[in-house]
Amino acid sequence: MANRRPRHPLAQPRKTKKAPRPLPPGEQFFTPGATGLRKTVETRSAPLLVFLYQLPKIVLPIVLVAFFIGGFAFPDWRGGLCMLPVIAFTGWLAYLSWPSLRVGSRVLRLALLAFLLAVAVTRFGGF
């Protein structure tokens, strides 16, 4: 190790591991007074939400759009399989955000889930 040549002055600096993004400020991470299923889902979702937050901002939208496009591109069962992760992710986020939403936002989320489910069912040959 002592015989290492010095780095060339024009060489690229070595990349150091970046610190993870800090979590956004907020008052609470969980729904106050939640019990039963909601508390369990929120507790088990917390590590996954933190992991998704630490990913580069563009990764999750690209993956979801790829699955969404695949759901429309394939008119058969493969399109239905592509829609399942989109439905699961959208339903999961809708469930987690439900207590803080107003009626209009709840209706929009239900309409989106109904639309995605209808697309998946048609791809599986339901209609």
PDB file of N, CA, C and O in Angstrom, residues 98 105-115:
ATOM      1  N   TRP A  98     -56.120   7.579   3.512  1.00  0.00           N
ATOM      2  CA  TRP A  98     -57.572   7.722   3.649  1.00  0.00           C
ATOM      3  C   TRP A  98     -58.015   8.608   4.813  1.00  0.00           C
ATOM      4  O   TRP A  98     -58.874   9.482   4.633  1.00  0.00           O
ATOM      5  N   SER A 105     -61.446  13.856  -2.573  1.00  0.00           N
ATOM      6  CA  SER A 105     -60.222  13.098  -2.819  1.00  0.00           C
ATOM      7  C   SER A 105     -60.458  11.600  -2.666  1.00  0.00           C
ATOM      8  O   SER A 105     -59.896  10.791  -3.402  1.00  0.00           O
ATOM      9  N   ARG A 106     -61.298  11.242  -1.724  1.00  0.00           N
ATOM     10  CA  ARG A 106     -61.621   9.825  -1.546  1.00  0.00           C
ATOM     11  C   ARG A 106     -62.351   9.275  -2.763  1.00  0.00           C
ATOM     12  O   ARG A 106     -62.066   8.159  -3.231  1.00  0.00           O
ATOM     13  N   VAL A 107     -63.290  10.059  -3.285  1.00  0.00           N
ATOM     14  CA  VAL A 107     -64.040   9.627  -4.468  1.00  0.00           C
ATOM     15  C   VAL A 107     -63.098   9.460  -5.656  1.00  0.00           C
ATOM     16  O   VAL A 107     -63.206   8.482  -6.408  1.00  0.00           O
ATOM     17  N   LEU A 108     -62.165  10.379  -5.840  1.00  0.00           N
ATOM     18  CA  LEU A 108     -61.216  10.273  -6.948  1.00  0.00           C
ATOM     19  C   LEU A 108     -60.337   9.032  -6.819  1.00  0.00           C
ATOM     20  O   LEU A 108     -60.075   8.348  -7.808  1.00  0.00           O
ATOM     21  N   ARG A 109     -59.905   8.731  -5.630  1.00  0.00           N
ATOM     22  CA  ARG A 109     -59.073   7.535  -5.438  1.00  0.00           C
ATOM     23  C   ARG A 109     -59.875   6.258  -5.700  1.00  0.00           C
ATOM     24  O   ARG A 109     -59.372   5.311  -6.306  1.00  0.00           O
ATOM     25  N   LEU A 110     -61.113   6.244  -5.256  1.00  0.00           N
ATOM     26  CA  LEU A 110     -61.952   5.081  -5.537  1.00  0.00           C
ATOM     27  C   LEU A 110     -62.229   4.944  -7.030  1.00  0.00           C
ATOM     28  O   LEU A 110     -62.241   3.833  -7.566  1.00  0.00           O
ATOM     29  N   ALA A 111     -62.444   6.068  -7.708  1.00  0.00           N
ATOM     30  CA  ALA A 111     -62.682   6.028  -9.155  1.00  0.00           C
ATOM     31  C   ALA A 111     -61.441   5.518  -9.890  1.00  0.00           C
ATOM     32  O   ALA A 111     -61.544   4.720 -10.830  1.00  0.00           O
ATOM     33  N   LEU A 112     -60.265   5.964  -9.473  1.00  0.00           N
ATOM     34  CA  LEU A 112     -59.026   5.499 -10.098  1.00  0.00           C
ATOM     35  C   LEU A 112     -58.850   4.005  -9.888  1.00  0.00           C
ATOM     36  O   LEU A 112     -58.513   3.272 -10.825  1.00  0.00           O
ATOM     37  N   LEU A 113     -59.081   3.536  -8.669  1.00  0.00           N
ATOM     38  CA  LEU A 113     -58.960   2.101  -8.411  1.00  0.00           C
ATOM     39  C   LEU A 113     -59.974   1.298  -9.218  1.00  0.00           C
ATOM     40  O   LEU A 113     -59.655   0.226  -9.741  1.00  0.00           O
ATOM     41  N   ALA A 114     -61.195   1.808  -9.331  1.00  0.00           N
ATOM     42  CA  ALA A 114     -62.218   1.114 -10.125  1.00  0.00           C
ATOM     43  C   ALA A 114     -61.800   1.046 -11.590  1.00  0.00           C
ATOM     44  O   ALA A 114     -61.960   0.004 -12.250  1.00  0.00           O
ATOM     45  N   PHE A 115     -61.247   2.137 -12.114  1.00  0.00           N
ATOM     46  CA  PHE A 115     -60.781   2.156 -13.505  1.00  0.00           C
ATOM     47  C   PHE A 115     -59.656   1.146 -13.716  1.00  0.00           C
ATOM     48  O   PHE A 115     -59.668   0.370 -14.680  1.00  0.00           O
TER      49      PHE A 115
END
